[in-house]
Amino acid sequence: PANYSADQIFCTGDMNLYYDVRHPLWYKRPDWFGVVGVSRLYESVDMRLSYVTWQEGINPFVIVELLSPGTEKEDLNEVSETVPAATEAVANNGQTNREANSETAINNAELTQEPQPEKPPRKWEVYEQILRIPYYVVFSRYTNRMRAFKLEGGHYQELEIPDNRVWMSEINLGLGLLLGEYFGVTRLWLRWYDAEGNWVPTPEEQERERAEQERERAEIAESQLAALIQRLQDSGIDPDRFLND
């Protein structure tokens, strides 16, 4: 983002994101997330091995999850809490098995009274309710569908993105889909774009652009030198007298 220096931007993928100081071992592992306003290095001196929100003091600004058949329902908060109903086979005395065993089950529960271990919340709750991530984006490589959610009124609201672009005014950047080649693979890729709608170049693209600029400068210098030599020759002056000094 133009409104943040490079040293105040941290982004990564497949890194443990610890979110609850009361449960310091609980974490989520987003496919990618970005943070602004925090040092790129841990304590400004070292690479991060994880991101601990209560130590950093700043939560991620945007999280991206890449959908897969095994994680899609959780990533989109579509996992049901409903427990399947037990089969109520009727016993010989006219009671269902559930009714016949209910008293025994209650007695057993009273005897054990073991507290159930607390379960970590799902991704959606962590991102929306605990960390309150402003933007949550999901993309399926199987359907090439991108969906974006913005935190509004304490809850995620899905954004309309008919052009497969979502603009994030807070950082003056947008995220969209671009058909291109990356790592030797041609497909739709998630890419950042600026306020003018131009795609932000990748490091590889920046290097190619730098090399192209160097080549153009070399060609211009060579052309200028050739023109100078020609002018000297036209004036009856031996160019080697100057060029070899």
Coordinates of N, CA and C in Angstrom, one line a residue:
P1 N 0.8 -1.2 0.0 CA 0.0 0.0 0.0 C 0.9 1.3 0.0
A2 N 0.4 2.2 -0.8 CA 1.2 3.5 -0.9 C 1.3 4.2 0.4
N3 N 0.3 4.1 1.3 CA 0.2 4.8 2.5 C 1.0 4.2 3.6
Y4 N 1.7 3.1 3.3 CA 2.5 2.4 4.3 C 3.9 2.1 3.7
S5 N 5.0 2.3 4.5 CA 6.3 2.0 4.0 C 6.5 0.5 3.9
A6 N 7.4 0.0 3.1 CA 7.6 -1.4 3.0 C 8.0 -2.1 4.3
D7 N 8.6 -1.3 5.2 CA 9.0 -1.9 6.5 C 7.8 -2.0 7.5
Q8 N 6.7 -1.4 7.1 CA 5.5 -1.5 7.9 C 4.4 -2.4 7.3
I9 N 4.8 -3.3 6.5 CA 3.9 -4.3 5.8 C 4.4 -5.7 6.0
F10 N 3.5 -6.5 6.6 CA 3.9 -7.9 6.7 C 2.9 -8.8 6.1
C11 N 3.3 -9.7 5.2 CA 2.3 -10.6 4.6 C 3.0 -12.0 4.5
T12 N 2.2 -13.0 4.6 CA 2.8 -14.4 4.6 C 1.7 -15.4 4.3
G13 N 2.1 -16.6 4.1 CA 1.1 -17.7 3.9 C 1.5 -18.9 4.7
D14 N 0.5 -19.7 5.1 CA 0.7 -20.9 5.8 C 1.5 -20.7 7.1
M15 N 1.2 -19.7 7.8 CA 1.8 -19.4 9.1 C 0.8 -19.5 10.2
N16 N 1.2 -20.0 11.4 CA 0.3 -20.1 12.5 C -0.1 -18.7 13.0
L17 N -1.4 -18.5 13.1 CA -1.9 -17.2 13.6 C -2.5 -17.4 15.0
Y18 N -1.9 -17.0 16.0 CA -2.4 -17.2 17.4 C -3.3 -16.0 17.7
Y19 N -4.5 -16.3 18.3 CA -5.5 -15.2 18.4 C -6.1 -15.0 19.7
D20 N -5.8 -15.9 20.7 CA -6.5 -15.8 22.0 C -5.5 -16.0 23.1
V21 N -5.2 -14.9 23.9 CA -4.2 -15.0 24.9 C -4.7 -15.9 26.1
R22 N -6.0 -16.1 26.2 CA -6.5 -17.0 27.2 C -6.3 -18.5 26.8
H23 N -6.1 -18.7 25.5 CA -5.8 -20.1 25.0 C -4.6 -19.9 24.1
P24 N -3.4 -19.8 24.7 CA -2.2 -19.4 23.9 C -1.8 -20.5 22.9
L25 N -2.3 -21.7 23.0 CA -2.0 -22.7 22.0 C -2.9 -22.8 20.8
W26 N -4.0 -22.1 20.9 CA -5.0 -22.1 19.8 C -4.5 -21.3 18.7
Y27 N -4.6 -21.8 17.5 CA -4.2 -21.0 16.3 C -5.0 -21.4 15.1
K28 N -5.0 -20.5 14.1 CA -5.5 -20.8 12.8 C -4.3 -20.7 11.8
R29 N -4.4 -21.3 10.7 CA -3.3 -21.2 9.7 C -3.9 -20.8 8.3
P30 N -4.1 -19.5 8.2 CA -4.7 -19.0 6.9 C -3.7 -19.3 5.7
D31 N -4.3 -19.5 4.5 CA -3.5 -19.7 3.3 C -2.6 -18.4 3.1
W32 N -3.2 -17.3 3.4 CA -2.4 -16.0 3.3 C -3.1 -15.0 4.1
F33 N -2.2 -14.1 4.7 CA -2.8 -12.9 5.4 C -1.8 -11.8 5.3
G34 N -2.4 -10.6 5.4 CA -1.5 -9.4 5.4 C -1.8 -8.4 6.5
V35 N -0.8 -7.8 7.1 CA -0.9 -6.9 8.2 C -0.2 -5.6 7.8
V36 N -0.9 -4.5 8.1 CA -0.3 -3.2 7.8 C -0.1 -2.4 9.2
G37 N 1.0 -1.6 9.2 CA 1.3 -0.9 10.5 C 2.1 -1.7 11.5
V38 N 2.7 -2.8 11.0 CA 3.5 -3.6 11.9 C 4.8 -3.8 11.2
S39 N 5.9 -4.0 12.0 CA 7.2 -4.2 11.4 C 7.2 -5.4 10.6
R40 N 7.9 -5.4 9.5 CA 8.0 -6.5 8.6 C 8.8 -7.7 9.3
L41 N 9.7 -7.3 10.3 CA 10.4 -8.3 11.0 C 10.0 -8.4 12.4
Y42 N 10.1 -9.5 13.1 CA 9.7 -9.7 14.5 C 10.7 -8.8 15.3
E43 N 10.1 -7.9 16.1 CA 10.8 -7.0 16.9 C 11.9 -6.2 16.1
S44 N 11.6 -6.1 14.8 CA 12.4 -5.3 13.9 C 13.7 -5.9 13.6
V45 N 14.0 -7.2 14.0 CA 15.3 -7.8 13.8 C 15.3 -9.2 13.3
D46 N 14.2 -9.9 13.3 CA 14.3 -11.3 13.0 C 13.1 -11.7 12.2
M47 N 13.2 -12.9 11.5 CA 12.1 -13.4 10.7 C 11.1 -14.0 11.7
R48 N 9.8 -13.9 11.3 CA 8.7 -14.5 12.2 C 8.6 -16.0 11.9
L49 N 8.4 -16.8 12.9 CA 8.0 -18.2 12.8 C 6.5 -18.4 13.0
S50 N 5.9 -17.4 13.6 CA 4.4 -17.4 13.8 C 4.0 -15.9 14.0
Y51 N 2.7 -15.7 14.1 CA 2.2 -14.4 14.3 C 1.3 -14.4 15.5
V52 N 1.7 -13.8 16.6 CA 1.0 -13.8 17.9 C 0.3 -12.5 18.1
T53 N -1.0 -12.4 17.9 CA -1.7 -11.1 17.9 C -1.6 -10.3 19.1
W54 N -1.6 -11.0 20.3 CA -1.5 -10.2 21.5 C -0.1 -9.6 21.8
Q55 N 0.9 -10.2 21.2 CA 2.2 -9.7 21.3 C 2.5 -8.6 20.2
E56 N 1.9 -8.7 19.1 CA 2.1 -7.8 18.0 C 1.3 -6.5 18.2
G57 N 0.1 -6.7 18.8 CA -0.8 -5.5 19.0 C -1.6 -5.1 17.8
I58 N -1.4 -5.7 16.7 CA -2.1 -5.4 15.5 C -2.6 -6.7 14.8
N59 N -3.9 -6.7 14.5 CA -4.5 -7.9 13.8 C -4.3 -7.8 12.3
P60 N -4.4 -8.9 11.6 CA -4.3 -8.8 10.1 C -5.4 -7.9 9.6
F61 N -5.1 -7.3 8.4 CA -6.1 -6.5 7.8 C -6.9 -7.3 6.8
V62 N -6.3 -8.3 6.2 CA -7.0 -9.1 5.2 C -6.5 -10.5 5.3
I63 N -7.4 -11.5 5.1 CA -7.1 -12.9 5.1 C -7.7 -13.5 3.8
V64 N -6.9 -14.4 3.2 CA -7.3 -15.1 2.0 C -7.2 -16.6 2.3
E65 N -8.3 -17.3 2.0 CA -8.3 -18.7 2.1 C -8.6 -19.3 0.7
L66 N -7.8 -20.3 0.3 CA -8.0 -21.0 -1.0 C -8.8 -22.2 -0.7
L67 N -10.0 -22.3 -1.3 CA -11.0 -23.3 -1.0 C -10.5 -24.6 -1.5
S68 N -10.8 -25.7 -0.8 CA -10.6 -27.1 -1.2 C -11.8 -27.9 -0.8
P69 N -12.1 -29.0 -1.4 CA -13.2 -29.8 -1.0 C -13.3 -30.1 0.5
G70 N -12.1 -30.3 1.1 CA -12.1 -30.6 2.5 C -12.3 -29.5 3.5
T71 N -12.1 -28.3 3.0 CA -12.1 -27.1 4.0 C -13.2 -26.1 3.6
E72 N -13.8 -26.2 2.4 CA -14.7 -25.2 1.9 C -15.8 -24.9 2.9
K73 N -16.5 -25.9 3.4 CA -17.6 -25.6 4.3 C -17.2 -24.8 5.5
E74 N -16.1 -25.2 6.1 CA -15.6 -24.4 7.3 C -15.2 -23.0 6.9
D75 N -14.5 -22.9 5.8 CA -14.0 -21.6 5.3 C -15.2 -20.6 5.1
L76 N -16.3 -21.2 4.7 CA -17.5 -20.3 4.4 C -18.6 -20.4 5.5
N77 N -18.2 -20.9 6.6 CA -19.1 -21.0 7.8 C -20.4 -21.8 7.5
E78 N -20.2 -22.9 6.7 CA -21.4 -23.7 6.4 C -21.4 -25.0 7.1
V79 N -20.6 -25.2 8.1 CA -20.6 -26.4 8.9 C -21.7 -26.4 9.9
S80 N -22.6 -27.4 9.9 CA -23.7 -27.5 10.8 C -23.3 -28.0 12.1
E81 N -23.9 -27.4 13.2 CA -23.7 -27.9 14.5 C -24.7 -29.0 14.9
T82 N -25.6 -29.3 14.0 CA -26.7 -30.3 14.3 C -26.1 -31.7 14.5
V83 N -26.5 -32.3 15.5 CA -26.1 -33.7 15.7 C -27.1 -34.6 15.1
P84 N -26.7 -35.6 14.3 CA -27.7 -36.5 13.7 C -28.6 -37.2 14.7
A85 N -29.9 -37.3 14.4 CA -30.8 -37.9 15.3 C -30.5 -39.4 15.4
A86 N -30.6 -39.9 16.6 CA -30.4 -41.4 16.8 C -31.5 -42.2 16.2
T87 N -31.2 -43.4 15.8 CA -32.3 -44.2 15.3 C -33.1 -44.7 16.4
E88 N -34.5 -44.5 16.3 CA -35.4 -44.9 17.4 C -36.0 -46.2 17.1
A89 N -35.3 -47.3 17.2 CA -35.9 -48.6 17.0 C -36.8 -48.9 18.2
V90 N -38.0 -49.4 18.0 CA -39.0 -49.6 19.0 C -38.7 -50.9 19.7
A91 N -38.6 -50.9 21.0 CA -38.3 -52.1 21.8 C -39.6 -52.9 22.0
N92 N -39.5 -54.1 22.5 CA -40.6 -55.0 22.6 C -41.7 -54.5 23.5
N93 N -41.3 -53.7 24.5 CA -42.3 -53.2 25.4 C -43.0 -51.9 25.0
G94 N -42.7 -51.5 23.7 CA -43.3 -50.3 23.2 C -42.5 -49.0 23.3
Q95 N -41.4 -49.1 24.1 CA -40.6 -47.9 24.3 C -39.5 -47.9 23.2
T96 N -39.1 -46.7 22.9 CA -38.0 -46.6 21.9 C -36.7 -46.9 22.7
N97 N -35.7 -47.3 22.0 CA -34.4 -47.6 22.6 C -33.9 -46.4 23.3
R98 N -34.2 -45.2 22.7 CA -33.7 -43.9 23.4 C -34.4 -43.8 24.7
E99 N -35.7 -44.0 24.8 CA -36.4 -43.8 26.0 C -36.0 -44.9 27.0
A100 N -35.8 -46.1 26.6 CA -35.4 -47.2 27.5 C -34.1 -46.9 28.1
N101 N -33.2 -46.3 27.4 CA -31.8 -46.1 27.9 C -31.6 -44.7 28.5
S102 N -32.6 -43.9 28.4 CA -32.4 -42.5 28.9 C -32.0 -42.4 30.4
E103 N -32.7 -43.2 31.2 CA -32.4 -43.2 32.6 C -31.0 -43.6 32.9
T104 N -30.6 -44.7 32.2 CA -29.2 -45.2 32.4 C -28.2 -44.2 32.0
A105 N -28.5 -43.5 30.9 CA -27.5 -42.5 30.4 C -27.4 -41.3 31.4
I106 N -28.5 -40.9 31.9 CA -28.5 -39.8 32.9 C -27.7 -40.2 34.1
N107 N -28.0 -41.5 34.6 CA -27.2 -41.9 35.8 C -25.7 -42.0 35.5
N108 N -25.4 -42.5 34.4 CA -23.9 -42.5 34.0 C -23.3 -41.1 34.0
A109 N -24.1 -40.2 33.4 CA -23.6 -38.8 33.3 C -23.4 -38.2 34.7
E110 N -24.3 -38.5 35.6 CA -24.2 -38.0 37.0 C -23.0 -38.6 37.7
L111 N -22.6 -39.8 37.3 CA -21.5 -40.5 38.0 C -20.2 -39.9 37.5
T112 N -20.1 -39.7 36.2 CA -18.8 -39.2 35.6 C -18.6 -37.7 35.9
Q113 N -19.6 -36.9 35.4 CA -19.5 -35.4 35.6 C -18.1 -34.9 35.2
E114 N -17.5 -35.4 34.2 CA -16.3 -34.9 33.7 C -16.5 -33.7 32.8
P115 N -15.8 -32.7 33.0 CA -16.0 -31.5 32.2 C -15.5 -31.7 30.8
Q116 N -16.3 -31.3 29.8 CA -15.9 -31.5 28.4 C -14.8 -30.4 28.1
P117 N -13.8 -30.9 27.3 CA -12.8 -29.9 27.0 C -13.3 -28.8 26.0
E118 N -12.9 -27.6 26.3 CA -13.3 -26.5 25.5 C -12.8 -26.6 24.1
K119 N -13.6 -26.4 23.1 CA -13.2 -26.5 21.7 C -12.8 -25.2 21.1
P120 N -11.8 -25.1 20.3 CA -11.5 -23.9 19.6 C -12.6 -23.5 18.7
P121 N -12.9 -22.2 18.5 CA -13.9 -21.7 17.6 C -13.4 -22.0 16.1
R122 N -14.4 -22.0 15.2 CA -14.1 -22.2 13.8 C -13.4 -20.9 13.2
K123 N -12.9 -21.1 12.0 CA -12.2 -20.0 11.3 C -13.1 -18.7 11.3
W124 N -14.3 -18.9 10.8 CA -15.2 -17.8 10.6 C -15.4 -16.9 11.8
E125 N -15.6 -17.6 13.0 CA -15.8 -16.9 14.2 C -14.5 -16.2 14.7
V126 N -13.4 -16.9 14.5 CA -12.1 -16.2 14.8 C -11.9 -15.0 14.0
Y127 N -12.1 -15.1 12.7 CA -11.8 -13.9 11.8 C -12.8 -12.8 12.0
E128 N -14.1 -13.2 12.2 CA -15.2 -12.2 12.3 C -15.3 -11.6 13.7
Q129 N -15.4 -12.5 14.7 CA -15.8 -12.1 16.0 C -14.6 -11.8 17.0
I130 N -13.5 -12.6 16.8 CA -12.4 -12.4 17.7 C -11.3 -11.4 17.2
L131 N -10.8 -11.7 16.0 CA -9.8 -10.8 15.4 C -10.4 -9.6 14.7
R132 N -11.7 -9.8 14.2 CA -12.4 -8.7 13.5 C -11.6 -8.2 12.3
I133 N -11.2 -9.2 11.5 CA -10.5 -8.9 10.3 C -11.4 -8.1 9.3
P134 N -10.9 -6.9 8.8 CA -11.8 -6.1 8.0 C -12.2 -6.8 6.7
Y135 N -11.3 -7.5 6.0 CA -11.6 -8.2 4.8 C -11.3 -9.7 4.8
Y136 N -12.2 -10.5 4.3 CA -12.0 -11.9 4.2 C -12.3 -12.3 2.8
V137 N -11.3 -12.9 2.1 CA -11.5 -13.3 0.7 C -11.2 -14.8 0.5
V138 N -12.1 -15.4 -0.3 CA -11.9 -16.8 -0.5 C -11.9 -17.0 -2.1
F139 N -11.1 -18.0 -2.5 CA -11.0 -18.3 -3.9 C -10.9 -19.8 -4.1
S140 N -11.7 -20.3 -5.1 CA -11.7 -21.7 -5.4 C -11.0 -21.9 -6.8
R141 N -9.9 -22.6 -6.8 CA -9.2 -22.9 -8.0 C -10.0 -23.9 -8.9
Y142 N -10.9 -24.5 -8.3 CA -11.7 -25.6 -9.0 C -12.8 -24.9 -9.8
T143 N -13.4 -23.8 -9.3 CA -14.5 -23.1 -10.0 C -14.0 -21.8 -10.5
N144 N -12.8 -21.3 -10.1 CA -12.3 -20.0 -10.4 C -13.3 -18.9 -9.9
R145 N -13.9 -19.2 -8.8 CA -14.8 -18.2 -8.2 C -14.1 -17.5 -7.0
M146 N -14.2 -16.2 -7.0 CA -13.7 -15.4 -5.9 C -14.9 -14.8 -5.2
R147 N -14.8 -14.8 -3.8 CA -15.8 -14.2 -3.0 C -15.1 -13.3 -2.0
A148 N -15.7 -12.2 -1.7 CA -15.1 -11.3 -0.7 C -16.2 -10.9 0.3
F149 N -15.7 -10.7 1.6 CA -16.6 -10.4 2.7 C -15.9 -9.2 3.4
K150 N -16.8 -8.2 3.8 CA -16.3 -7.1 4.5 C -17.0 -7.0 5.9
L151 N -16.2 -6.7 6.9 CA -16.8 -6.6 8.3 C -17.5 -5.3 8.4
E152 N -18.9 -5.5 8.6 CA -19.7 -4.3 8.7 C -20.7 -4.6 9.8
G153 N -20.8 -3.7 10.8 CA -21.7 -3.9 11.9 C -21.4 -5.1 12.7
G154 N -20.1 -5.5 12.8 CA -19.7 -6.7 13.6 C -19.8 -8.0 12.9
H155 N -20.3 -8.0 11.6 CA -20.5 -9.3 10.9 C -20.1 -9.1 9.5
Y156 N -19.7 -10.2 8.9 CA -19.2 -10.2 7.5 C -20.4 -10.1 6.6
Q157 N -20.3 -9.2 5.6 CA -21.3 -9.0 4.6 C -20.6 -9.3 3.3
E158 N -21.2 -10.1 2.5 CA -20.6 -10.5 1.2 C -20.7 -9.3 0.2
L159 N -19.6 -9.0 -0.5 CA -19.6 -7.9 -1.4 C -19.9 -8.4 -2.8
E160 N -20.6 -7.5 -3.5 CA -20.9 -7.8 -5.0 C -19.6 -7.4 -5.8
I161 N -19.1 -8.4 -6.4 CA -17.8 -8.2 -7.2 C -18.0 -8.8 -8.6
P162 N -18.9 -8.2 -9.4 CA -19.1 -8.8 -10.8 C -17.9 -8.8 -11.7
D163 N -16.9 -7.9 -11.4 CA -15.7 -7.9 -12.2 C -14.6 -8.6 -11.5
N164 N -14.9 -9.4 -10.5 CA -13.9 -10.1 -9.7 C -12.8 -9.2 -9.2
R165 N -13.2 -8.1 -8.7 CA -12.3 -7.2 -8.1 C -12.9 -6.6 -6.8
V166 N -12.1 -6.5 -5.7 CA -12.6 -5.9 -4.5 C -11.6 -4.8 -4.1
W167 N -12.2 -3.6 -4.0 CA -11.3 -2.4 -3.7 C -11.3 -2.2 -2.1
M168 N -10.1 -2.0 -1.6 CA -10.0 -1.8 -0.1 C -9.5 -0.4 0.1
S169 N -10.4 0.5 0.3 CA -10.0 1.9 0.3 C -9.1 2.3 1.4
E170 N -9.2 1.5 2.5 CA -8.3 1.8 3.7 C -6.8 1.7 3.4
I171 N -6.5 0.9 2.4 CA -5.1 0.7 2.1 C -4.8 1.2 0.6
N172 N -5.8 1.7 0.0 CA -5.7 2.2 -1.4 C -5.2 1.1 -2.3
L173 N -5.7 -0.1 -2.1 CA -5.3 -1.2 -3.0 C -6.5 -2.1 -3.2
G174 N -6.5 -2.9 -4.3 CA -7.6 -3.8 -4.5 C -7.1 -5.2 -4.9
L175 N -7.9 -6.2 -4.7 CA -7.5 -7.5 -5.0 C -8.5 -8.1 -6.1
G176 N -7.9 -8.7 -7.1 CA -8.7 -9.2 -8.2 C -8.1 -10.4 -8.8
L177 N -8.8 -10.9 -9.9 CA -8.3 -12.1 -10.6 C -7.8 -11.7 -12.0
L178 N -6.6 -12.2 -12.3 CA -5.9 -11.9 -13.5 C -5.5 -13.2 -14.2
L179 N -5.8 -13.4 -15.5 CA -5.4 -14.6 -16.2 C -3.9 -14.3 -16.6
G180 N -3.0 -15.2 -16.2 CA -1.6 -15.0 -16.6 C -0.8 -16.2 -16.2
E181 N 0.5 -16.1 -16.4 CA 1.4 -17.2 -16.1 C 2.3 -16.8 -14.9
Y182 N 2.3 -17.7 -14.0 CA 3.1 -17.6 -12.7 C 3.6 -18.9 -12.3
F183 N 4.9 -19.0 -12.0 CA 5.5 -20.3 -11.7 C 5.3 -21.3 -12.8
G184 N 5.2 -20.8 -14.0 CA 5.1 -21.7 -15.2 C 3.7 -22.2 -15.4
V185 N 2.7 -21.7 -14.6 CA 1.3 -22.2 -14.7 C 0.4 -21.0 -15.2
T186 N -0.3 -21.3 -16.3 CA -1.3 -20.3 -16.8 C -2.7 -20.5 -16.3
R187 N -3.2 -19.6 -15.5 CA -4.5 -19.7 -15.0 C -4.9 -18.4 -14.4
L188 N -6.1 -18.3 -13.7 CA -6.5 -17.1 -13.0 C -5.7 -17.1 -11.7
W189 N -5.1 -15.9 -11.4 CA -4.4 -15.7 -10.2 C -5.0 -14.5 -9.4
L190 N -4.9 -14.6 -8.1 CA -5.2 -13.4 -7.3 C -4.1 -12.4 -7.4
R191 N -4.4 -11.2 -7.7 CA -3.4 -10.2 -7.9 C -3.9 -8.8 -7.3
W192 N -3.0 -8.0 -6.8 CA -3.3 -6.7 -6.3 C -3.3 -5.7 -7.5
Y193 N -4.1 -4.7 -7.3 CA -4.1 -3.6 -8.3 C -4.2 -2.2 -7.6
D194 N -3.8 -1.2 -8.3 CA -3.7 0.1 -7.7 C -4.9 1.0 -8.0
A195 N -4.9 2.2 -7.6 CA -6.1 3.1 -7.8 C -6.3 3.4 -9.2
E196 N -5.3 3.3 -10.1 CA -5.5 3.5 -11.5 C -6.0 2.2 -12.2
G197 N -6.1 1.1 -11.5 CA -6.5 -0.1 -12.1 C -5.4 -0.9 -12.6
N198 N -4.2 -0.5 -12.4 CA -3.0 -1.2 -12.9 C -2.6 -2.4 -11.9
W199 N -2.3 -3.5 -12.5 CA -1.9 -4.6 -11.7 C -0.5 -4.3 -11.0
V200 N -0.4 -4.6 -9.8 CA 0.9 -4.4 -9.1 C 1.8 -5.5 -9.5
P201 N 3.0 -5.2 -10.1 CA 3.9 -6.2 -10.6 C 4.5 -7.1 -9.5
T202 N 4.7 -8.4 -9.9 CA 5.3 -9.3 -9.0 C 6.8 -9.0 -9.0
P203 N 7.6 -9.6 -8.0 CA 9.0 -9.4 -8.0 C 9.7 -9.8 -9.3
E204 N 9.2 -10.9 -9.9 CA 9.7 -11.4 -11.2 C 9.4 -10.4 -12.3
E205 N 8.2 -9.8 -12.3 CA 7.8 -8.8 -13.3 C 8.7 -7.6 -13.1
Q206 N 8.9 -7.2 -11.9 CA 9.7 -6.0 -11.6 C 11.1 -6.2 -12.1
E207 N 11.7 -7.4 -11.9 CA 13.0 -7.7 -12.4 C 13.1 -7.7 -13.9
R208 N 12.1 -8.3 -14.6 CA 12.0 -8.2 -16.1 C 11.9 -6.8 -16.6
E209 N 11.1 -6.0 -15.9 CA 11.0 -4.6 -16.3 C 12.3 -3.8 -16.1
R210 N 13.0 -4.1 -15.0 CA 14.3 -3.5 -14.8 C 15.3 -3.9 -15.8
A211 N 15.3 -5.2 -16.2 CA 16.2 -5.7 -17.2 C 15.9 -5.0 -18.6
E212 N 14.6 -4.9 -18.9 CA 14.2 -4.3 -20.1 C 14.6 -2.8 -20.2
Q213 N 14.5 -2.1 -19.0 CA 14.9 -0.7 -19.0 C 16.4 -0.6 -19.2
E214 N 17.1 -1.5 -18.6 CA 18.6 -1.5 -18.8 C 19.0 -1.7 -20.2
R215 N 18.3 -2.6 -20.9 CA 18.5 -2.9 -22.3 C 18.2 -1.7 -23.1
E216 N 17.1 -1.1 -22.8 CA 16.7 0.1 -23.6 C 17.8 1.2 -23.4
R217 N 18.2 1.4 -22.2 CA 19.2 2.5 -22.0 C 20.5 2.1 -22.7
A218 N 20.9 0.9 -22.7 CA 22.1 0.5 -23.4 C 22.0 0.7 -24.9
E219 N 20.8 0.4 -25.5 CA 20.6 0.6 -26.9 C 20.6 2.1 -27.2
I220 N 20.0 2.9 -26.4 CA 20.1 4.4 -26.6 C 21.5 4.9 -26.6
A221 N 22.3 4.4 -25.6 CA 23.7 4.9 -25.4 C 24.5 4.5 -26.7
E222 N 24.2 3.2 -27.1 CA 25.0 2.7 -28.3 C 24.6 3.5 -29.5
S223 N 23.3 3.9 -29.7 CA 22.8 4.7 -30.8 C 23.4 6.1 -30.8
Q224 N 23.5 6.7 -29.6 CA 24.1 8.0 -29.5 C 25.6 8.0 -29.8
L225 N 26.3 6.9 -29.4 CA 27.7 6.8 -29.7 C 27.9 6.7 -31.2
A226 N 27.1 5.8 -31.8 CA 27.2 5.7 -33.3 C 27.0 7.0 -34.0
A227 N 26.0 7.7 -33.5 CA 25.7 9.0 -34.2 C 26.9 10.0 -34.0
L228 N 27.5 10.0 -32.8 CA 28.7 10.8 -32.6 C 29.8 10.5 -33.5
I229 N 30.1 9.2 -33.6 CA 31.2 8.7 -34.5 C 30.9 9.2 -35.9
Q230 N 29.7 9.1 -36.3 CA 29.4 9.5 -37.7 C 29.6 11.0 -37.9
R231 N 29.2 11.8 -36.9 CA 29.4 13.2 -37.0 C 30.9 13.6 -37.1
L232 N 31.7 12.9 -36.3 CA 33.2 13.1 -36.3 C 33.8 12.7 -37.7
Q233 N 33.3 11.6 -38.2 CA 33.8 11.2 -39.5 C 33.4 12.1 -40.6
D234 N 32.2 12.6 -40.5 CA 31.7 13.6 -41.5 C 32.5 14.9 -41.4
S235 N 33.1 15.2 -40.3 CA 33.9 16.4 -40.1 C 35.3 16.1 -40.4
G236 N 35.7 14.9 -40.8 CA 37.0 14.6 -41.2 C 37.9 14.4 -40.0
I237 N 37.3 14.0 -38.9 CA 38.0 13.8 -37.6 C 38.0 12.3 -37.4
D238 N 39.2 11.7 -37.0 CA 39.3 10.3 -36.7 C 38.7 10.1 -35.3
P239 N 37.6 9.3 -35.2 CA 37.0 9.1 -33.9 C 37.9 8.4 -32.9
D240 N 38.8 7.6 -33.4 CA 39.7 6.8 -32.5 C 40.6 7.7 -31.7
R241 N 40.9 8.9 -32.2 CA 41.7 9.9 -31.4 C 41.0 10.2 -30.1
F242 N 39.7 10.2 -30.1 CA 38.9 10.6 -28.9 C 38.5 9.4 -28.1
L243 N 38.1 8.4 -28.8 CA 37.5 7.2 -28.1 C 38.5 6.4 -27.4
N244 N 39.8 6.4 -27.9 CA 40.8 5.6 -27.3 C 41.6 6.3 -26.2
D245 N 41.3 7.6 -26.0 CA 42.1 8.3 -25.0 C 41.6 7.9 -23.6

